Amino acid sequence: SEIERKFDEIVDFAEVEKFIDTAVKHYSSGMYLRLAFAVAAHLEPEILLVDEVLAVGDVAFQKKCLGKMGEVAQAGRTVLFVSHNMGAVTGLCKRAIWIDGGTVVEDGPVDEVTQRYLQILAKNSFNYDNKNFGLGIERVVLKNSKGDTTSLFCPGEDLIVEIWFNATKRIEKPYIWLKVESLRGPCFSANMLLDGHRPEAFDGRGCLTCRFKAIPLLPQSYTIIMAVRTNKREAIVAPQDVASFSVAADLGEYGFRGLHQTMAAGSTSVIVPYEWILPDGSTVSVDLEIKETVDRLPQSNTVE
């Protein structure tokens, strides 16, 4: 009776009106997810349990899901959100429970738990084995501009991601997708679905490397999410955290002054070069290049 009463709202939210009379067995995974979430979210349950709802679906629908879960929580009901997406977790939740192998590792404020999770992730090398496709990811290694293995970077430094694999079956022209996320959400990505630069094949042991040049990141903690698909876009490795790193810096060395130095940890993570043209006609430039003469600069040339 609840579904019948809210039928139109559910269909409108799921955006499947054209296919509502089609048997769900013919739905794609994304359409199935949309309808399932819409039904669950509109039944006004005391507890809404959502498991990896953001793993499928486009960005617009993901935002809609987060908004709906926020509405449910604000109405005084409980949302139990299960996800590896740290940006979504910190954006939605106040409390986090970190579970590993069925055991509770941490239970506390979301910022504290996610930070400790990322610290452990940075120490442990990711590995994954998909026997159906014959692909194993043996490790993911992070290196800096000098080629040193590290999990600590400076703003403006290169971030090198090495993906070491072992393909027991030949995989023709796979797609690889890497995304860098802060605890506040996505920062930037490298996506072969967009740029079209794919390896000819994964065959045997090898290494694929991605170099993010001069990362424009403020001092915060970050996660690297990876996905691997076949040339038919079948998921070999579903999007998941594979590495973590931190950016550390004294922002005063970059010309930053005042409150921004202390607010950086909670700010938008990416700083692209920009400039202010002030009412008096003076121009102030902002970027993440070290200002060697910052202490000798007049006050009007620094960022307040």
PDB file of C-alpha atoms in Angstrom:
ATOM      1  CA  SER A   1       0.000   0.000   0.000  1.00  0.00           C
ATOM      2  CA  GLU A   2       2.902   2.380   0.710  1.00  0.00           C
ATOM      3  CA  ILE A   3       4.405   1.709  -2.730  1.00  0.00           C
ATOM      4  CA  GLU A   4       1.055   2.240  -4.429  1.00  0.00           C
ATOM      5  CA  ARG A   5       0.561   5.517  -2.558  1.00  0.00           C
ATOM      6  CA  LYS A   6       4.012   6.806  -3.531  1.00  0.00           C
ATOM      7  CA  PHE A   7       4.238   5.102  -6.913  1.00  0.00           C
ATOM      8  CA  ASP A   8       4.534   8.316  -8.940  1.00  0.00           C
ATOM      9  CA  GLU A   9       7.193   9.760  -6.607  1.00  0.00           C
ATOM     10  CA  ILE A  10       9.236   6.550  -6.806  1.00  0.00           C
ATOM     11  CA  VAL A  11       9.120   6.392 -10.601  1.00  0.00           C
ATOM     12  CA  ASP A  12       9.942  10.086 -10.909  1.00  0.00           C
ATOM     13  CA  PHE A  13      12.933   9.781  -8.554  1.00  0.00           C
ATOM     14  CA  ALA A  14      14.281   6.662 -10.325  1.00  0.00           C
ATOM     15  CA  GLU A  15      13.844   8.297 -13.748  1.00  0.00           C
ATOM     16  CA  VAL A  16      12.671   5.007 -15.309  1.00  0.00           C
ATOM     17  CA  GLU A  17       9.192   6.102 -16.409  1.00  0.00           C
ATOM     18  CA  LYS A  18       9.747   4.951 -19.994  1.00  0.00           C
ATOM     19  CA  PHE A  19      10.677   1.450 -18.797  1.00  0.00           C
ATOM     20  CA  ILE A  20       8.356   1.009 -15.815  1.00  0.00           C
ATOM     21  CA  ASP A  21       6.268  -1.626 -17.646  1.00  0.00           C
ATOM     22  CA  THR A  22       9.390  -3.599 -18.649  1.00  0.00           C
ATOM     23  CA  ALA A  23      10.279  -6.660 -16.564  1.00  0.00           C
ATOM     24  CA  VAL A  24      13.177  -5.789 -14.218  1.00  0.00           C
ATOM     25  CA  LYS A  25      15.132  -8.820 -15.472  1.00  0.00           C
ATOM     26  CA  HIS A  26      15.707  -6.755 -18.631  1.00  0.00           C
ATOM     27  CA  TYR A  27      16.984  -3.728 -16.668  1.00  0.00           C
ATOM     28  CA  SER A  28      20.628  -2.751 -16.668  1.00  0.00           C
ATOM     29  CA  SER A  29      22.390  -2.788 -13.289  1.00  0.00           C
ATOM     30  CA  GLY A  30      22.103   1.004 -13.167  1.00  0.00           C
ATOM     31  CA  MET A  31      18.352   1.012 -13.831  1.00  0.00           C
ATOM     32  CA  TYR A  32      17.817  -1.756 -11.283  1.00  0.00           C
ATOM     33  CA  LEU A  33      19.776   0.218  -8.683  1.00  0.00           C
ATOM     34  CA  ARG A  34      17.826   3.412  -9.365  1.00  0.00           C
ATOM     35  CA  LEU A  35      14.473   1.689  -8.867  1.00  0.00           C
ATOM     36  CA  ALA A  36      15.600  -0.273  -5.799  1.00  0.00           C
ATOM     37  CA  PHE A  37      16.972   2.809  -4.053  1.00  0.00           C
ATOM     38  CA  ALA A  38      13.912   4.866  -4.950  1.00  0.00           C
ATOM     39  CA  VAL A  39      11.578   2.257  -3.432  1.00  0.00           C
ATOM     40  CA  ALA A  40      13.640   1.902  -0.239  1.00  0.00           C
ATOM     41  CA  ALA A  41      14.082   5.645   0.268  1.00  0.00           C
ATOM     42  CA  HIS A  42      10.381   6.470  -0.168  1.00  0.00           C
ATOM     43  CA  LEU A  43       9.005   3.876   2.261  1.00  0.00           C
ATOM     44  CA  GLU A  44      10.016   5.981   5.288  1.00  0.00           C
ATOM     45  CA  PRO A  45      11.814   3.173   7.145  1.00  0.00           C
ATOM     46  CA  GLU A  46      13.147   3.755  10.657  1.00  0.00           C
ATOM     47  CA  ILE A  47      16.524   2.449   9.446  1.00  0.00           C
ATOM     48  CA  LEU A  48      17.699   2.849   5.840  1.00  0.00           C
ATOM     49  CA  LEU A  49      20.528   0.397   5.078  1.00  0.00           C
ATOM     50  CA  VAL A  50      22.356   1.388   1.888  1.00  0.00           C
ATOM     51  CA  ASP A  51      25.225  -0.775   0.617  1.00  0.00           C
ATOM     52  CA  GLU A  52      27.510   0.762  -2.051  1.00  0.00           C
ATOM     53  CA  VAL A  53      24.639   2.576  -3.776  1.00  0.00           C
ATOM     54  CA  LEU A  54      27.185   4.922  -5.369  1.00  0.00           C
ATOM     55  CA  ALA A  55      29.103   2.116  -7.091  1.00  0.00           C
ATOM     56  CA  VAL A  56      26.689   2.244 -10.056  1.00  0.00           C
ATOM     57  CA  GLY A  57      24.878   5.085 -11.763  1.00  0.00           C
ATOM     58  CA  ASP A  58      25.799   8.454 -13.165  1.00  0.00           C
ATOM     59  CA  VAL A  59      27.067  11.411 -11.144  1.00  0.00           C
ATOM     60  CA  ALA A  60      23.727  13.228 -11.178  1.00  0.00           C
ATOM     61  CA  PHE A  61      21.920  10.221  -9.713  1.00  0.00           C
ATOM     62  CA  GLN A  62      24.657   9.699  -7.113  1.00  0.00           C
ATOM     63  CA  LYS A  63      24.152  13.287  -5.949  1.00  0.00           C
ATOM     64  CA  LYS A  64      20.408  12.708  -5.838  1.00  0.00           C
ATOM     65  CA  CYS A  65      20.935   9.605  -3.665  1.00  0.00           C
ATOM     66  CA  LEU A  66      23.175  11.501  -1.251  1.00  0.00           C
ATOM     67  CA  GLY A  67      20.613  14.287  -1.052  1.00  0.00           C
ATOM     68  CA  LYS A  68      17.809  11.819  -0.312  1.00  0.00           C
ATOM     69  CA  MET A  69      19.850  10.079   2.381  1.00  0.00           C
ATOM     70  CA  GLY A  70      20.535  13.473   3.924  1.00  0.00           C
ATOM     71  CA  GLU A  71      16.782  14.188   3.984  1.00  0.00           C
ATOM     72  CA  VAL A  72      16.133  10.838   5.671  1.00  0.00           C
ATOM     73  CA  ALA A  73      18.743  11.558   8.335  1.00  0.00           C
ATOM     74  CA  GLN A  74      17.446  15.080   8.963  1.00  0.00           C
ATOM     75  CA  ALA A  75      13.952  13.630   9.469  1.00  0.00           C
ATOM     76  CA  GLY A  76      15.287  11.810  12.527  1.00  0.00           C
ATOM     77  CA  ARG A  77      15.659   8.379  10.975  1.00  0.00           C
ATOM     78  CA  THR A  78      18.852   6.307  10.836  1.00  0.00           C
ATOM     79  CA  VAL A  79      20.915   5.857   7.679  1.00  0.00           C
ATOM     80  CA  LEU A  80      23.452   3.026   7.758  1.00  0.00           C
ATOM     81  CA  PHE A  81      25.630   3.807   4.741  1.00  0.00           C
ATOM     82  CA  VAL A  82      28.106   1.108   3.681  1.00  0.00           C
ATOM     83  CA  SER A  83      30.791   2.344   1.289  1.00  0.00           C
ATOM     84  CA  HIS A  84      34.484   2.480   0.397  1.00  0.00           C
ATOM     85  CA  ASN A  85      33.970   6.032  -0.889  1.00  0.00           C
ATOM     86  CA  MET A  86      35.549   8.135   1.863  1.00  0.00           C
ATOM     87  CA  GLY A  87      34.376  11.410   0.318  1.00  0.00           C
ATOM     88  CA  ALA A  88      30.758  10.262   0.403  1.00  0.00           C
ATOM     89  CA  VAL A  89      31.116   8.851   3.928  1.00  0.00           C
ATOM     90  CA  THR A  90      32.518  12.069   5.376  1.00  0.00           C
ATOM     91  CA  GLY A  91      30.011  14.182   3.462  1.00  0.00           C
ATOM     92  CA  LEU A  92      26.986  12.233   4.720  1.00  0.00           C
ATOM     93  CA  CYS A  93      27.895  10.770   8.098  1.00  0.00           C
ATOM     94  CA  LYS A  94      28.862  12.050  11.534  1.00  0.00           C
ATOM     95  CA  ARG A  95      29.829   8.652  12.938  1.00  0.00           C
ATOM     96  CA  ALA A  96      31.862   5.934  11.210  1.00  0.00           C
ATOM     97  CA  ILE A  97      32.374   2.249  11.978  1.00  0.00           C
ATOM     98  CA  TRP A  98      35.385   0.710  10.246  1.00  0.00           C
ATOM     99  CA  ILE A  99      34.864  -3.030   9.726  1.00  0.00           C
ATOM    100  CA  ASP A 100      37.547  -5.413   8.464  1.00  0.00           C
ATOM    101  CA  GLY A 101      36.832  -9.114   8.007  1.00  0.00           C
ATOM    102  CA  GLY A 102      33.660  -8.875  10.083  1.00  0.00           C
ATOM    103  CA  THR A 103      35.476  -7.246  13.008  1.00  0.00           C
ATOM    104  CA  VAL A 104      35.019  -3.668  14.189  1.00  0.00           C
ATOM    105  CA  VAL A 105      38.390  -1.925  13.968  1.00  0.00           C
ATOM    106  CA  GLU A 106      37.310   1.634  14.835  1.00  0.00           C
ATOM    107  CA  ASP A 107      34.075   3.302  15.942  1.00  0.00           C
ATOM    108  CA  GLY A 108      33.964   7.058  16.416  1.00  0.00           C
ATOM    109  CA  PRO A 109      33.682  10.506  14.781  1.00  0.00           C
ATOM    110  CA  VAL A 110      33.789  10.188  11.002  1.00  0.00           C
ATOM    111  CA  ASP A 111      36.851  12.416  10.438  1.00  0.00           C
ATOM    112  CA  GLU A 112      38.956  10.510  13.001  1.00  0.00           C
ATOM    113  CA  VAL A 113      38.005   7.051  11.735  1.00  0.00           C
ATOM    114  CA  THR A 114      38.491   7.879   8.036  1.00  0.00           C
ATOM    115  CA  GLN A 115      41.883   9.464   8.732  1.00  0.00           C
ATOM    116  CA  ARG A 116      43.080   6.323  10.532  1.00  0.00           C
ATOM    117  CA  TYR A 117      41.666   4.151   7.756  1.00  0.00           C
ATOM    118  CA  LEU A 118      43.623   6.125   5.166  1.00  0.00           C
ATOM    119  CA  GLN A 119      46.800   5.927   7.258  1.00  0.00           C
ATOM    120  CA  ILE A 120      46.572   2.122   7.371  1.00  0.00           C
ATOM    121  CA  LEU A 121      45.716   2.001   3.659  1.00  0.00           C
ATOM    122  CA  ALA A 122      48.867   4.004   2.897  1.00  0.00           C
ATOM    123  CA  LYS A 123      51.014   1.415   4.698  1.00  0.00           C
ATOM    124  CA  ASN A 124      49.470  -1.657   3.053  1.00  0.00           C
ATOM    125  CA  SER A 125      49.978  -2.412  -0.628  1.00  0.00           C
ATOM    126  CA  PHE A 126      46.774  -3.188  -2.484  1.00  0.00           C
ATOM    127  CA  ASN A 127      46.368  -6.566  -4.194  1.00  0.00           C
ATOM    128  CA  TYR A 128      43.432  -8.104  -5.998  1.00  0.00           C
ATOM    129  CA  ASP A 129      42.762 -11.262  -7.975  1.00  0.00           C
ATOM    130  CA  ASN A 130      39.928 -11.781 -10.459  1.00  0.00           C
ATOM    131  CA  LYS A 131      40.151 -15.413 -11.531  1.00  0.00           C
ATOM    132  CA  ASN A 132      37.255 -15.081 -13.990  1.00  0.00           C
ATOM    133  CA  PHE A 133      39.311 -12.734 -16.145  1.00  0.00           C
ATOM    134  CA  GLY A 134      42.714 -14.091 -15.142  1.00  0.00           C
ATOM    135  CA  LEU A 135      43.980 -10.744 -13.841  1.00  0.00           C
ATOM    136  CA  GLY A 136      45.775 -10.168 -10.582  1.00  0.00           C
ATOM    137  CA  ILE A 137      46.820  -6.749  -9.290  1.00  0.00           C
ATOM    138  CA  GLU A 138      49.932  -7.581  -7.282  1.00  0.00           C
ATOM    139  CA  ARG A 139      50.609  -4.131  -5.835  1.00  0.00           C
ATOM    140  CA  VAL A 140      50.067  -0.419  -6.341  1.00  0.00           C
ATOM    141  CA  VAL A 141      53.124   1.750  -5.655  1.00  0.00           C
ATOM    142  CA  LEU A 142      53.235   5.534  -5.242  1.00  0.00           C
ATOM    143  CA  LYS A 143      56.369   7.492  -6.133  1.00  0.00           C
ATOM    144  CA  ASN A 144      57.339  11.149  -6.154  1.00  0.00           C
ATOM    145  CA  SER A 145      59.093  13.255  -8.800  1.00  0.00           C
ATOM    146  CA  LYS A 146      62.467  11.755  -7.832  1.00  0.00           C
ATOM    147  CA  GLY A 147      61.174   8.200  -8.238  1.00  0.00           C
ATOM    148  CA  ASP A 148      61.220   7.518  -4.483  1.00  0.00           C
ATOM    149  CA  THR A 149      58.478   5.294  -3.070  1.00  0.00           C
ATOM    150  CA  THR A 150      56.476   7.392  -0.627  1.00  0.00           C
ATOM    151  CA  SER A 151      53.029   8.274   0.703  1.00  0.00           C
ATOM    152  CA  LEU A 152      53.970  11.864   1.563  1.00  0.00           C
ATOM    153  CA  PHE A 153      54.029  14.533  -1.152  1.00  0.00           C
ATOM    154  CA  CYS A 154      54.480  18.291  -1.501  1.00  0.00           C
ATOM    155  CA  PRO A 155      52.147  20.604  -3.443  1.00  0.00           C
ATOM    156  CA  GLY A 156      53.270  20.876  -7.053  1.00  0.00           C
ATOM    157  CA  GLU A 157      55.164  17.581  -6.967  1.00  0.00           C
ATOM    158  CA  ASP A 158      54.528  14.772  -9.468  1.00  0.00           C
ATOM    159  CA  LEU A 159      52.441  11.846  -8.225  1.00  0.00           C
ATOM    160  CA  ILE A 160      53.444   8.600  -9.921  1.00  0.00           C
ATOM    161  CA  VAL A 161      51.120   5.588  -9.618  1.00  0.00           C
ATOM    162  CA  GLU A 162      52.569   2.202 -10.602  1.00  0.00           C
ATOM    163  CA  ILE A 163      50.110  -0.669 -11.110  1.00  0.00           C
ATOM    164  CA  TRP A 164      51.890  -4.042 -11.103  1.00  0.00           C
ATOM    165  CA  PHE A 165      49.764  -6.814 -12.609  1.00  0.00           C
ATOM    166  CA  ASN A 166      49.859 -10.470 -13.604  1.00  0.00           C
ATOM    167  CA  ALA A 167      47.518 -11.499 -16.439  1.00  0.00           C
ATOM    168  CA  THR A 168      47.253 -15.274 -16.773  1.00  0.00           C
ATOM    169  CA  LYS A 169      44.784 -14.720 -19.619  1.00  0.00           C
ATOM    170  CA  ARG A 170      45.415 -12.170 -22.344  1.00  0.00           C
ATOM    171  CA  ILE A 171      43.149  -9.113 -21.934  1.00  0.00           C
ATOM    172  CA  GLU A 172      42.901  -7.016 -25.090  1.00  0.00           C
ATOM    173  CA  LYS A 173      42.892  -3.226 -24.764  1.00  0.00           C
ATOM    174  CA  PRO A 174      41.619  -2.857 -21.192  1.00  0.00           C
ATOM    175  CA  TYR A 175      40.359   0.438 -19.794  1.00  0.00           C
ATOM    176  CA  ILE A 176      41.991   1.782 -16.622  1.00  0.00           C
ATOM    177  CA  TRP A 177      40.533   4.588 -14.530  1.00  0.00           C
ATOM    178  CA  LEU A 178      42.280   6.332 -11.631  1.00  0.00           C
ATOM    179  CA  LYS A 179      40.672   8.994  -9.476  1.00  0.00           C
ATOM    180  CA  VAL A 180      42.224  11.088  -6.714  1.00  0.00           C
ATOM    181  CA  GLU A 181      39.788  11.960  -3.934  1.00  0.00           C
ATOM    182  CA  SER A 182      40.022  14.009  -0.783  1.00  0.00           C
ATOM    183  CA  LEU A 183      37.774  13.455   2.209  1.00  0.00           C
ATOM    184  CA  ARG A 184      35.588  16.200   0.699  1.00  0.00           C
ATOM    185  CA  GLY A 185      35.144  14.510  -2.671  1.00  0.00           C
ATOM    186  CA  PRO A 186      36.749  13.992  -6.113  1.00  0.00           C
ATOM    187  CA  CYS A 187      39.773  16.076  -7.142  1.00  0.00           C
ATOM    188  CA  PHE A 188      40.851  14.831 -10.595  1.00  0.00           C
ATOM    189  CA  SER A 189      41.223  11.626 -12.579  1.00  0.00           C
ATOM    190  CA  ALA A 190      42.963   9.802 -15.412  1.00  0.00           C
ATOM    191  CA  ASN A 191      40.402   7.903 -17.458  1.00  0.00           C
ATOM    192  CA  MET A 192      41.156   5.827 -20.554  1.00  0.00           C
ATOM    193  CA  LEU A 193      37.434   5.836 -21.388  1.00  0.00           C
ATOM    194  CA  LEU A 194      37.861   9.559 -22.027  1.00  0.00           C
ATOM    195  CA  ASP A 195      41.382   9.893 -23.413  1.00  0.00           C
ATOM    196  CA  GLY A 196      41.419   6.635 -25.407  1.00  0.00           C
ATOM    197  CA  HIS A 197      45.044   5.776 -24.561  1.00  0.00           C
ATOM    198  CA  ARG A 198      44.846   2.073 -23.754  1.00  0.00           C
ATOM    199  CA  PRO A 199      47.535  -0.613 -23.652  1.00  0.00           C
ATOM    200  CA  GLU A 200      47.392  -3.151 -26.469  1.00  0.00           C
ATOM    201  CA  ALA A 201      46.949  -5.924 -23.921  1.00  0.00           C
ATOM    202  CA  PHE A 202      47.628  -7.190 -20.433  1.00  0.00           C
ATOM    203  CA  ASP A 203      49.533 -10.424 -20.968  1.00  0.00           C
ATOM    204  CA  GLY A 204      51.736 -11.946 -18.278  1.00  0.00           C
ATOM    205  CA  ARG A 205      53.446  -9.824 -15.653  1.00  0.00           C
ATOM    206  CA  GLY A 206      53.913  -6.127 -16.209  1.00  0.00           C
ATOM    207  CA  CYS A 207      53.527  -2.596 -14.911  1.00  0.00           C
ATOM    208  CA  LEU A 208      51.315   0.266 -16.029  1.00  0.00           C
ATOM    209  CA  THR A 209      52.242   3.730 -14.769  1.00  0.00           C
ATOM    210  CA  CYS A 210      50.307   6.971 -14.534  1.00  0.00           C
ATOM    211  CA  ARG A 211      52.085  10.249 -13.723  1.00  0.00           C
ATOM    212  CA  PHE A 212      49.936  13.098 -12.425  1.00  0.00           C
ATOM    213  CA  LYS A 213      52.087  16.145 -13.100  1.00  0.00           C
ATOM    214  CA  ALA A 214      52.544  18.921 -10.544  1.00  0.00           C
ATOM    215  CA  ILE A 215      49.603  17.969  -8.315  1.00  0.00           C
ATOM    216  CA  PRO A 216      47.797  21.208  -7.306  1.00  0.00           C
ATOM    217  CA  LEU A 217      46.738  19.875  -3.900  1.00  0.00           C
ATOM    218  CA  LEU A 218      46.525  21.545  -0.515  1.00  0.00           C
ATOM    219  CA  PRO A 219      47.857  19.789   2.620  1.00  0.00           C
ATOM    220  CA  GLN A 220      45.280  17.048   3.258  1.00  0.00           C
ATOM    221  CA  SER A 221      44.887  13.265   3.079  1.00  0.00           C
ATOM    222  CA  TYR A 222      43.899  11.689  -0.246  1.00  0.00           C
ATOM    223  CA  THR A 223      42.757   8.354  -1.647  1.00  0.00           C
ATOM    224  CA  ILE A 224      43.399   6.840  -5.069  1.00  0.00           C
ATOM    225  CA  ILE A 225      40.470   4.875  -6.494  1.00  0.00           C
ATOM    226  CA  MET A 226      41.040   2.473  -9.369  1.00  0.00           C
ATOM    227  CA  ALA A 227      38.813   0.547 -11.774  1.00  0.00           C
ATOM    228  CA  VAL A 228      39.746  -1.840 -14.605  1.00  0.00           C
ATOM    229  CA  ARG A 229      37.380  -2.827 -17.419  1.00  0.00           C
ATOM    230  CA  THR A 230      37.602  -4.992 -20.530  1.00  0.00           C
ATOM    231  CA  ASN A 231      37.284  -3.460 -24.000  1.00  0.00           C
ATOM    232  CA  LYS A 232      33.599  -4.448 -23.718  1.00  0.00           C
ATOM    233  CA  ARG A 233      33.481  -2.395 -20.505  1.00  0.00           C
ATOM    234  CA  GLU A 234      32.968  -5.419 -18.253  1.00  0.00           C
ATOM    235  CA  ALA A 235      34.239  -4.765 -14.734  1.00  0.00           C
ATOM    236  CA  ILE A 236      37.447  -6.636 -13.881  1.00  0.00           C
ATOM    237  CA  VAL A 237      38.260  -4.463 -10.880  1.00  0.00           C
ATOM    238  CA  ALA A 238      35.276  -2.528  -9.533  1.00  0.00           C
ATOM    239  CA  PRO A 239      36.047   1.043  -8.382  1.00  0.00           C
ATOM    240  CA  GLN A 240      37.793   0.811  -5.017  1.00  0.00           C
ATOM    241  CA  ASP A 241      40.490   2.389  -2.860  1.00  0.00           C
ATOM    242  CA  VAL A 242      43.933   1.133  -3.874  1.00  0.00           C
ATOM    243  CA  ALA A 243      46.292   3.601  -2.189  1.00  0.00           C
ATOM    244  CA  SER A 244      46.384   6.601   0.093  1.00  0.00           C
ATOM    245  CA  PHE A 245      48.759   9.517   0.479  1.00  0.00           C
ATOM    246  CA  SER A 246      49.104  12.852   2.205  1.00  0.00           C
ATOM    247  CA  VAL A 247      50.246  16.263   1.078  1.00  0.00           C
ATOM    248  CA  ALA A 248      52.201  18.239   3.648  1.00  0.00           C
ATOM    249  CA  ALA A 249      53.505  21.804   3.422  1.00  0.00           C
ATOM    250  CA  ASP A 250      54.036  25.080   5.203  1.00  0.00           C
ATOM    251  CA  LEU A 251      51.682  27.216   3.128  1.00  0.00           C
ATOM    252  CA  GLY A 252      53.583  30.311   4.190  1.00  0.00           C
ATOM    253  CA  GLU A 253      56.355  29.196   1.819  1.00  0.00           C
ATOM    254  CA  TYR A 254      53.839  29.402  -1.030  1.00  0.00           C
ATOM    255  CA  GLY A 255      52.781  32.938  -0.238  1.00  0.00           C
ATOM    256  CA  PHE A 256      49.623  32.078   1.693  1.00  0.00           C
ATOM    257  CA  ARG A 257      48.795  34.185   4.725  1.00  0.00           C
ATOM    258  CA  GLY A 258      46.223  34.465   7.443  1.00  0.00           C
ATOM    259  CA  LEU A 259      43.274  32.148   7.966  1.00  0.00           C
ATOM    260  CA  HIS A 260      43.846  30.092   4.813  1.00  0.00           C
ATOM    261  CA  GLN A 261      46.842  28.366   6.388  1.00  0.00           C
ATOM    262  CA  THR A 262      44.719  26.906   9.175  1.00  0.00           C
ATOM    263  CA  MET A 263      41.628  26.337   6.998  1.00  0.00           C
ATOM    264  CA  ALA A 264      43.434  24.307   4.318  1.00  0.00           C
ATOM    265  CA  ALA A 265      42.604  20.948   5.908  1.00  0.00           C
ATOM    266  CA  GLY A 266      38.885  21.541   5.446  1.00  0.00           C
ATOM    267  CA  SER A 267      38.989  23.551   2.241  1.00  0.00           C
ATOM    268  CA  THR A 268      38.416  22.604  -1.389  1.00  0.00           C
ATOM    269  CA  SER A 269      41.483  20.480  -2.098  1.00  0.00           C
ATOM    270  CA  VAL A 270      42.612  21.660  -5.530  1.00  0.00           C
ATOM    271  CA  ILE A 271      44.250  25.033  -6.162  1.00  0.00           C
ATOM    272  CA  VAL A 272      44.703  25.951  -9.830  1.00  0.00           C
ATOM    273  CA  PRO A 273      46.679  29.115 -10.607  1.00  0.00           C
ATOM    274  CA  TYR A 274      44.521  32.221 -10.504  1.00  0.00           C
ATOM    275  CA  GLU A 275      44.841  35.933  -9.829  1.00  0.00           C
ATOM    276  CA  TRP A 276      42.887  38.725  -8.189  1.00  0.00           C
ATOM    277  CA  ILE A 277      42.733  42.161  -9.779  1.00  0.00           C
ATOM    278  CA  LEU A 278      41.972  44.451  -6.855  1.00  0.00           C
ATOM    279  CA  PRO A 279      39.983  47.726  -7.025  1.00  0.00           C
ATOM    280  CA  ASP A 280      43.204  49.771  -6.897  1.00  0.00           C
ATOM    281  CA  GLY A 281      44.376  48.016 -10.070  1.00  0.00           C
ATOM    282  CA  SER A 282      47.028  45.846  -8.414  1.00  0.00           C
ATOM    283  CA  THR A 283      47.210  42.152  -9.342  1.00  0.00           C
ATOM    284  CA  VAL A 284      47.816  39.316  -6.889  1.00  0.00           C
ATOM    285  CA  SER A 285      48.676  35.848  -8.219  1.00  0.00           C
ATOM    286  CA  VAL A 286      47.936  32.612  -6.370  1.00  0.00           C
ATOM    287  CA  ASP A 287      49.442  29.200  -7.105  1.00  0.00           C
ATOM    288  CA  LEU A 288      51.231  26.329  -5.401  1.00  0.00           C
ATOM    289  CA  GLU A 289      54.758  27.198  -6.436  1.00  0.00           C
ATOM    290  CA  ILE A 290      57.151  27.966  -3.599  1.00  0.00           C
ATOM    291  CA  LYS A 291      57.826  31.683  -3.264  1.00  0.00           C
ATOM    292  CA  GLU A 292      61.535  31.734  -2.387  1.00  0.00           C
ATOM    293  CA  THR A 293      61.423  35.461  -1.622  1.00  0.00           C
ATOM    294  CA  VAL A 294      58.085  35.400   0.168  1.00  0.00           C
ATOM    295  CA  ASP A 295      59.462  37.081   3.304  1.00  0.00           C
ATOM    296  CA  ARG A 296      60.735  39.993   1.226  1.00  0.00           C
ATOM    297  CA  LEU A 297      57.525  40.498  -0.711  1.00  0.00           C
ATOM    298  CA  PRO A 298      55.382  43.547   0.125  1.00  0.00           C
ATOM    299  CA  GLN A 299      52.138  42.720   1.883  1.00  0.00           C
ATOM    300  CA  SER A 300      50.019  43.469  -1.229  1.00  0.00           C
ATOM    301  CA  ASN A 301      51.699  40.574  -3.083  1.00  0.00           C
ATOM    302  CA  THR A 302      50.710  37.915  -0.573  1.00  0.00           C
ATOM    303  CA  VAL A 303      47.421  36.123  -0.144  1.00  0.00           C
ATOM    304  CA  GLU A 304      45.309  37.103   2.841  1.00  0.00           C
TER     305      GLU A 304
END
